[in-house]
PDB file of C-alpha atoms in Angstrom:
ATOM      1  CA  UNK W   1      52.751  16.348  43.813  1.00  0.00           C
ATOM      2  CA  UNK W   2      53.746  16.532  40.208  1.00  0.00           C
ATOM      3  CA  UNK W   3      53.854  19.871  38.464  1.00  0.00           C
ATOM      4  CA  UNK W   4      55.016  21.263  35.132  1.00  0.00           C
ATOM      5  CA  UNK W   5      55.820  24.925  34.670  1.00  0.00           C
ATOM      6  CA  UNK W   6      56.143  26.677  31.351  1.00  0.00           C
ATOM      7  CA  UNK W   7      56.964  30.199  32.423  1.00  0.00           C
ATOM      8  CA  UNK W   8      56.822  31.672  28.919  1.00  0.00           C
ATOM      9  CA  UNK W   9      53.197  32.296  28.046  1.00  0.00           C
ATOM     10  CA  UNK W  10      53.908  33.808  24.641  1.00  0.00           C
ATOM     11  CA  UNK W  11      56.996  34.124  22.473  1.00  0.00           C
ATOM     12  CA  UNK W  12      57.241  36.010  19.210  1.00  0.00           C
ATOM     13  CA  UNK W  13      60.217  35.680  16.869  1.00  0.00           C
ATOM     14  CA  UNK W  14      61.096  36.496  13.327  1.00  0.00           C
ATOM     15  CA  UNK W  15      61.578  33.683  10.854  1.00  0.00           C
ATOM     16  CA  UNK W  16      65.028  32.054  10.916  1.00  0.00           C
ATOM     17  CA  UNK W  17      65.655  33.003  14.531  1.00  0.00           C
ATOM     18  CA  UNK W  18      66.400  30.268  17.044  1.00  0.00           C
ATOM     19  CA  UNK W  19      63.968  29.972  19.934  1.00  0.00           C
ATOM     20  CA  UNK W  20      64.027  27.988  23.181  1.00  0.00           C
ATOM     21  CA  UNK W  21      60.908  26.981  25.058  1.00  0.00           C
ATOM     22  CA  UNK W  22      61.472  26.355  28.747  1.00  0.00           C
ATOM     23  CA  UNK W  23      59.965  23.550  30.808  1.00  0.00           C
ATOM     24  CA  UNK W  24      60.583  22.922  34.506  1.00  0.00           C
ATOM     25  CA  UNK W  25      59.022  19.981  36.303  1.00  0.00           C
ATOM     26  CA  UNK W  26      58.539  18.749  39.853  1.00  0.00           C
ATOM     27  CA  UNK W  27      58.238  15.125  40.837  1.00  0.00           C
ATOM     28  CA  UNK W  28      59.083  12.786  43.716  1.00  0.00           C
ATOM     29  CA  UNK W  29      59.265   9.715  41.517  1.00  0.00           C
ATOM     30  CA  UNK W  30      62.582   8.326  40.366  1.00  0.00           C
ATOM     31  CA  UNK W  31      60.981   6.917  37.230  1.00  0.00           C
ATOM     32  CA  UNK W  32      59.158   9.397  35.091  1.00  0.00           C
ATOM     33  CA  UNK W  33      58.689  10.436  31.494  1.00  0.00           C
ATOM     34  CA  UNK W  34      58.709  13.836  29.861  1.00  0.00           C
ATOM     35  CA  UNK W  35      56.932  14.800  26.674  1.00  0.00           C
ATOM     36  CA  UNK W  36      56.527  17.694  24.317  1.00  0.00           C
ATOM     37  CA  UNK W  37      53.381  18.186  22.236  1.00  0.00           C
ATOM     38  CA  UNK W  38      52.595  20.755  19.565  1.00  0.00           C
ATOM     39  CA  UNK W  39      49.125  22.200  19.058  1.00  0.00           C
ATOM     40  CA  UNK W  40      48.889  23.958  15.686  1.00  0.00           C
ATOM     41  CA  UNK W  41      45.951  26.265  14.864  1.00  0.00           C
ATOM     42  CA  UNK W  42      43.969  23.263  13.633  1.00  0.00           C
ATOM     43  CA  UNK W  43      43.667  22.176  17.278  1.00  0.00           C
ATOM     44  CA  UNK W  44      44.985  18.641  17.513  1.00  0.00           C
ATOM     45  CA  UNK W  45      47.864  17.797  19.839  1.00  0.00           C
ATOM     46  CA  UNK W  46      50.832  16.385  17.952  1.00  0.00           C
ATOM     47  CA  UNK W  47      53.353  14.239  19.793  1.00  0.00           C
ATOM     48  CA  UNK W  48      56.948  15.438  19.383  1.00  0.00           C
ATOM     49  CA  UNK W  49      59.142  13.552  21.840  1.00  0.00           C
ATOM     50  CA  UNK W  50      59.213  11.275  24.892  1.00  0.00           C
ATOM     51  CA  UNK W  51      62.133  11.070  27.308  1.00  0.00           C
ATOM     52  CA  UNK W  52      62.554   8.805  30.334  1.00  0.00           C
ATOM     53  CA  UNK W  53      64.236   9.875  33.543  1.00  0.00           C
ATOM     54  CA  UNK W  54      67.196   7.564  33.066  1.00  0.00           C
ATOM     55  CA  UNK W  55      68.224   8.971  29.725  1.00  0.00           C
ATOM     56  CA  UNK W  56      69.731  12.436  29.912  1.00  0.00           C
ATOM     57  CA  UNK W  57      71.149  12.395  26.432  1.00  0.00           C
ATOM     58  CA  UNK W  58      70.125  15.400  24.413  1.00  0.00           C
ATOM     59  CA  UNK W  59      68.203  14.675  21.267  1.00  0.00           C
ATOM     60  CA  UNK W  60      68.143  16.344  17.891  1.00  0.00           C
ATOM     61  CA  UNK W  61      65.559  15.818  15.195  1.00  0.00           C
ATOM     62  CA  UNK W  62      66.024  18.098  12.234  1.00  0.00           C
ATOM     63  CA  UNK W  63      65.542  21.659  13.428  1.00  0.00           C
ATOM     64  CA  UNK W  64      64.258  20.479  16.808  1.00  0.00           C
ATOM     65  CA  UNK W  65      66.455  19.698  19.799  1.00  0.00           C
ATOM     66  CA  UNK W  66      65.754  18.900  23.418  1.00  0.00           C
ATOM     67  CA  UNK W  67      67.937  19.470  26.468  1.00  0.00           C
ATOM     68  CA  UNK W  68      67.093  17.314  29.488  1.00  0.00           C
ATOM     69  CA  UNK W  69      68.869  18.216  32.736  1.00  0.00           C
ATOM     70  CA  UNK W  70      67.858  16.365  35.874  1.00  0.00           C
ATOM     71  CA  UNK W  71      70.031  18.616  38.035  1.00  0.00           C
ATOM     72  CA  UNK W  72      67.783  21.566  37.255  1.00  0.00           C
ATOM     73  CA  UNK W  73      64.589  19.545  36.573  1.00  0.00           C
ATOM     74  CA  UNK W  74      64.339  21.049  33.142  1.00  0.00           C
ATOM     75  CA  UNK W  75      63.438  19.734  29.708  1.00  0.00           C
ATOM     76  CA  UNK W  76      63.870  22.605  27.292  1.00  0.00           C
ATOM     77  CA  UNK W  77      62.982  22.587  23.617  1.00  0.00           C
ATOM     78  CA  UNK W  78      64.877  24.546  20.975  1.00  0.00           C
ATOM     79  CA  UNK W  79      63.776  25.240  17.427  1.00  0.00           C
ATOM     80  CA  UNK W  80      66.626  26.249  15.158  1.00  0.00           C
ATOM     81  CA  UNK W  81      66.007  28.526  12.181  1.00  0.00           C
ATOM     82  CA  UNK W  82      62.319  28.890  13.009  1.00  0.00           C
ATOM     83  CA  UNK W  83      59.700  28.897  10.271  1.00  0.00           C
ATOM     84  CA  UNK W  84      56.195  30.312  10.081  1.00  0.00           C
ATOM     85  CA  UNK W  85      54.813  26.761  10.191  1.00  0.00           C
ATOM     86  CA  UNK W  86      56.306  26.391  13.674  1.00  0.00           C
ATOM     87  CA  UNK W  87      53.703  28.805  14.998  1.00  0.00           C
ATOM     88  CA  UNK W  88      51.665  26.846  17.526  1.00  0.00           C
ATOM     89  CA  UNK W  89      51.082  26.266  21.216  1.00  0.00           C
ATOM     90  CA  UNK W  90      53.698  23.933  22.666  1.00  0.00           C
ATOM     91  CA  UNK W  91      52.987  21.856  25.760  1.00  0.00           C
ATOM     92  CA  UNK W  92      55.437  20.109  28.026  1.00  0.00           C
ATOM     93  CA  UNK W  93      54.065  17.155  30.001  1.00  0.00           C
ATOM     94  CA  UNK W  94      55.132  14.736  32.727  1.00  0.00           C
ATOM     95  CA  UNK W  95      54.099  11.155  33.448  1.00  0.00           C
ATOM     96  CA  UNK W  96      55.027   9.611  36.788  1.00  0.00           C
ATOM     97  CA  UNK W  97      55.173   5.870  36.458  1.00  0.00           C
ATOM     98  CA  UNK W  98      55.035   5.071  40.162  1.00  0.00           C
ATOM     99  CA  UNK W  99      52.568   7.478  41.728  1.00  0.00           C
ATOM    100  CA  UNK W 100      50.142   8.445  38.997  1.00  0.00           C
ATOM    101  CA  UNK W 101      50.377   5.738  36.377  1.00  0.00           C
ATOM    102  CA  UNK W 102      50.352   6.875  32.801  1.00  0.00           C
ATOM    103  CA  UNK W 103      48.295  10.037  32.983  1.00  0.00           C
ATOM    104  CA  UNK W 104      49.960  13.210  31.743  1.00  0.00           C
ATOM    105  CA  UNK W 105      50.419  16.382  33.763  1.00  0.00           C
ATOM    106  CA  UNK W 106      50.709  19.330  31.413  1.00  0.00           C
ATOM    107  CA  UNK W 107      52.171  22.785  31.681  1.00  0.00           C
ATOM    108  CA  UNK W 108      50.055  25.730  30.629  1.00  0.00           C
ATOM    109  CA  UNK W 109      51.642  25.876  27.213  1.00  0.00           C
ATOM    110  CA  UNK W 110      53.730  28.422  25.336  1.00  0.00           C
ATOM    111  CA  UNK W 111      52.215  30.219  22.360  1.00  0.00           C
ATOM    112  CA  UNK W 112      54.948  30.589  19.750  1.00  0.00           C
ATOM    113  CA  UNK W 113      54.415  33.005  16.901  1.00  0.00           C
ATOM    114  CA  UNK W 114      56.932  33.040  14.072  1.00  0.00           C
ATOM    115  CA  UNK W 115      56.590  36.115  11.903  1.00  0.00           C
ATOM    116  CA  UNK W 116      57.760  36.221   8.291  1.00  0.00           C
TER     117      UNK W 116
ATOM    118  CA  UNK A   1      46.060   4.217   9.905  1.00  0.00           C
ATOM    119  CA  UNK A   2      43.276   6.428  11.241  1.00  0.00           C
ATOM    120  CA  UNK A   3      44.078   8.625  14.193  1.00  0.00           C
ATOM    121  CA  UNK A   4      41.982   9.386  17.240  1.00  0.00           C
ATOM    122  CA  UNK A   5      38.682  10.917  16.205  1.00  0.00           C
ATOM    123  CA  UNK A   6      36.254  12.932  18.265  1.00  0.00           C
ATOM    124  CA  UNK A   7      32.698  13.997  17.671  1.00  0.00           C
ATOM    125  CA  UNK A   8      31.353  16.626  17.585  1.00  0.00           C
ATOM    126  CA  UNK A   9      34.091  19.139  16.895  1.00  0.00           C
ATOM    127  CA  UNK A  10      32.021  21.912  18.452  1.00  0.00           C
ATOM    128  CA  UNK A  11      28.997  21.943  20.713  1.00  0.00           C
ATOM    129  CA  UNK A  12      27.078  24.908  22.047  1.00  0.00           C
ATOM    130  CA  UNK A  13      24.468  24.150  24.679  1.00  0.00           C
ATOM    131  CA  UNK A  14      22.565  25.999  27.335  1.00  0.00           C
ATOM    132  CA  UNK A  15      23.199  25.616  31.030  1.00  0.00           C
ATOM    133  CA  UNK A  16      21.251  22.668  32.366  1.00  0.00           C
ATOM    134  CA  UNK A  17      21.242  20.722  29.118  1.00  0.00           C
ATOM    135  CA  UNK A  18      22.984  17.432  28.467  1.00  0.00           C
ATOM    136  CA  UNK A  19      25.831  16.840  26.051  1.00  0.00           C
ATOM    137  CA  UNK A  20      27.552  13.627  25.035  1.00  0.00           C
ATOM    138  CA  UNK A  21      31.012  13.637  23.543  1.00  0.00           C
ATOM    139  CA  UNK A  22      32.381  10.674  21.640  1.00  0.00           C
ATOM    140  CA  UNK A  23      35.915   9.425  21.122  1.00  0.00           C
ATOM    141  CA  UNK A  24      37.137   6.698  18.790  1.00  0.00           C
ATOM    142  CA  UNK A  25      40.688   5.654  19.685  1.00  0.00           C
ATOM    143  CA  UNK A  26      43.299   4.281  17.333  1.00  0.00           C
ATOM    144  CA  UNK A  27      42.497   0.670  16.551  1.00  0.00           C
ATOM    145  CA  UNK A  28      44.312  -1.698  18.883  1.00  0.00           C
ATOM    146  CA  UNK A  29      44.944   0.871  21.598  1.00  0.00           C
ATOM    147  CA  UNK A  30      43.692  -0.494  24.912  1.00  0.00           C
ATOM    148  CA  UNK A  31      44.306   2.737  26.793  1.00  0.00           C
ATOM    149  CA  UNK A  32      41.945   5.658  26.376  1.00  0.00           C
ATOM    150  CA  UNK A  33      42.208   8.963  28.200  1.00  0.00           C
ATOM    151  CA  UNK A  34      40.025  12.035  28.558  1.00  0.00           C
ATOM    152  CA  UNK A  35      41.508  15.471  29.255  1.00  0.00           C
ATOM    153  CA  UNK A  36      40.135  18.992  29.112  1.00  0.00           C
ATOM    154  CA  UNK A  37      41.523  22.478  28.753  1.00  0.00           C
ATOM    155  CA  UNK A  38      39.492  25.219  30.374  1.00  0.00           C
ATOM    156  CA  UNK A  39      39.920  28.949  29.701  1.00  0.00           C
ATOM    157  CA  UNK A  40      43.379  28.674  28.155  1.00  0.00           C
ATOM    158  CA  UNK A  41      44.780  26.980  31.244  1.00  0.00           C
ATOM    159  CA  UNK A  42      46.741  23.760  31.337  1.00  0.00           C
ATOM    160  CA  UNK A  43      45.305  20.583  29.935  1.00  0.00           C
ATOM    161  CA  UNK A  44      43.993  18.514  32.845  1.00  0.00           C
ATOM    162  CA  UNK A  45      43.497  14.789  33.121  1.00  0.00           C
ATOM    163  CA  UNK A  46      39.961  13.518  33.643  1.00  0.00           C
ATOM    164  CA  UNK A  47      40.118   9.735  33.470  1.00  0.00           C
ATOM    165  CA  UNK A  48      41.784   6.668  32.011  1.00  0.00           C
ATOM    166  CA  UNK A  49      40.268   3.482  30.625  1.00  0.00           C
ATOM    167  CA  UNK A  50      42.072   0.225  30.087  1.00  0.00           C
ATOM    168  CA  UNK A  51      39.841  -1.578  27.645  1.00  0.00           C
ATOM    169  CA  UNK A  52      36.385  -1.209  29.160  1.00  0.00           C
ATOM    170  CA  UNK A  53      37.524  -0.685  32.759  1.00  0.00           C
ATOM    171  CA  UNK A  54      38.108   2.628  34.472  1.00  0.00           C
ATOM    172  CA  UNK A  55      41.729   2.549  35.613  1.00  0.00           C
ATOM    173  CA  UNK A  56      41.832   6.030  37.081  1.00  0.00           C
ATOM    174  CA  UNK A  57      38.984   8.516  37.338  1.00  0.00           C
ATOM    175  CA  UNK A  58      40.579  10.785  39.907  1.00  0.00           C
ATOM    176  CA  UNK A  59      40.405  13.792  37.601  1.00  0.00           C
ATOM    177  CA  UNK A  60      36.654  13.743  37.075  1.00  0.00           C
ATOM    178  CA  UNK A  61      35.403  17.042  38.538  1.00  0.00           C
ATOM    179  CA  UNK A  62      32.058  15.860  39.921  1.00  0.00           C
ATOM    180  CA  UNK A  63      29.205  13.445  39.415  1.00  0.00           C
ATOM    181  CA  UNK A  64      27.746  15.452  36.548  1.00  0.00           C
ATOM    182  CA  UNK A  65      30.359  13.793  34.358  1.00  0.00           C
ATOM    183  CA  UNK A  66      29.899  10.187  33.287  1.00  0.00           C
ATOM    184  CA  UNK A  67      32.322   8.311  31.054  1.00  0.00           C
ATOM    185  CA  UNK A  68      31.752   4.939  29.477  1.00  0.00           C
ATOM    186  CA  UNK A  69      33.644   2.644  27.184  1.00  0.00           C
ATOM    187  CA  UNK A  70      31.377  -0.227  26.339  1.00  0.00           C
ATOM    188  CA  UNK A  71      33.151  -3.154  24.681  1.00  0.00           C
ATOM    189  CA  UNK A  72      36.517  -1.479  25.050  1.00  0.00           C
ATOM    190  CA  UNK A  73      36.245   0.406  21.776  1.00  0.00           C
ATOM    191  CA  UNK A  74      34.882   3.914  21.560  1.00  0.00           C
ATOM    192  CA  UNK A  75      34.174   6.022  24.624  1.00  0.00           C
ATOM    193  CA  UNK A  76      31.550   8.598  25.513  1.00  0.00           C
ATOM    194  CA  UNK A  77      31.711  11.416  28.025  1.00  0.00           C
ATOM    195  CA  UNK A  78      28.357  12.762  29.136  1.00  0.00           C
ATOM    196  CA  UNK A  79      27.883  16.007  31.003  1.00  0.00           C
ATOM    197  CA  UNK A  80      24.507  16.249  32.700  1.00  0.00           C
ATOM    198  CA  UNK A  81      23.426  18.890  33.573  1.00  0.00           C
ATOM    199  CA  UNK A  82      26.024  21.173  32.008  1.00  0.00           C
ATOM    200  CA  UNK A  83      27.228  24.231  33.905  1.00  0.00           C
ATOM    201  CA  UNK A  84      28.991  27.352  32.633  1.00  0.00           C
ATOM    202  CA  UNK A  85      32.337  26.244  34.064  1.00  0.00           C
ATOM    203  CA  UNK A  86      32.254  23.096  31.944  1.00  0.00           C
ATOM    204  CA  UNK A  87      33.086  25.140  28.854  1.00  0.00           C
ATOM    205  CA  UNK A  88      36.417  24.208  27.349  1.00  0.00           C
ATOM    206  CA  UNK A  89      38.099  21.853  24.942  1.00  0.00           C
ATOM    207  CA  UNK A  90      37.782  18.158  25.705  1.00  0.00           C
ATOM    208  CA  UNK A  91      40.555  15.980  24.357  1.00  0.00           C
ATOM    209  CA  UNK A  92      40.657  12.253  23.997  1.00  0.00           C
ATOM    210  CA  UNK A  93      43.903  10.292  23.675  1.00  0.00           C
ATOM    211  CA  UNK A  94      44.844   6.665  23.215  1.00  0.00           C
ATOM    212  CA  UNK A  95      47.981   4.606  23.628  1.00  0.00           C
ATOM    213  CA  UNK A  96      49.224   1.046  23.441  1.00  0.00           C
ATOM    214  CA  UNK A  97      49.470  -1.165  26.501  1.00  0.00           C
ATOM    215  CA  UNK A  98      51.237  -0.103  29.669  1.00  0.00           C
ATOM    216  CA  UNK A  99      54.041  -2.634  29.705  1.00  0.00           C
ATOM    217  CA  UNK A 100      56.132   0.219  28.473  1.00  0.00           C
ATOM    218  CA  UNK A 101      55.142   3.829  28.643  1.00  0.00           C
ATOM    219  CA  UNK A 102      53.914   4.810  25.259  1.00  0.00           C
ATOM    220  CA  UNK A 103      53.144   8.216  23.916  1.00  0.00           C
ATOM    221  CA  UNK A 104      49.512   9.183  23.909  1.00  0.00           C
ATOM    222  CA  UNK A 105      47.999  10.146  20.589  1.00  0.00           C
ATOM    223  CA  UNK A 106      45.440  12.885  20.844  1.00  0.00           C
ATOM    224  CA  UNK A 107      42.321  13.634  18.911  1.00  0.00           C
ATOM    225  CA  UNK A 108      41.435  17.119  17.650  1.00  0.00           C
ATOM    226  CA  UNK A 109      39.255  17.850  20.649  1.00  0.00           C
ATOM    227  CA  UNK A 110      35.640  18.886  21.139  1.00  0.00           C
ATOM    228  CA  UNK A 111      35.097  22.529  21.928  1.00  0.00           C
ATOM    229  CA  UNK A 112      32.189  22.767  24.364  1.00  0.00           C
ATOM    230  CA  UNK A 113      30.517  26.078  25.049  1.00  0.00           C
ATOM    231  CA  UNK A 114      27.891  26.292  27.764  1.00  0.00           C
ATOM    232  CA  UNK A 115      25.825  29.484  27.665  1.00  0.00           C
TER     233      UNK A 115
END
């Protein structure tokens, strides 16, 4: 069965520090998709990135970067030079194309607090 | 373009009462999903509509939950009768068709409290 583990429940950093949020997944499918969502204090879930299982290239978008490693079943998210506005709950999610269609399996989330 | 909207934002009801949550997806999105997050745990899938048809309802916890999507537009999720363990945040999401795998866009959620 599919599973997503975000072992870090809470992380607290000081502004301008770099921070990495870990995500480890389990799946039997060969075709799957990984996602990261951000939930700011306002409550909505904001889509950040989608990755498919055939594309292990790392991705960078501004201060955000993602490291996808199939060998360790990990899809980690790094924020460089963190800012107070990055404070939020971050969720990693998995979608298995073959066995469970398009529904998302989420991790429990990591609460990131960036202090000024 | 308007995002996914949900109504109400908060609902407080007593055990045994009925509550109906509404979701309006992004216009043109055939796929509509319901999820919920209970007690700070992970967000869990409830069900998936493709237009007006239920594609997957394997996550629905029991028969006290009824979801509809008449006409393939907005959707409602009714809980009747509500129990204490139903408290949580109910999210709705929508996405384009499934030919590819598209990201799901989420609404702000409805926080349900059953007392």
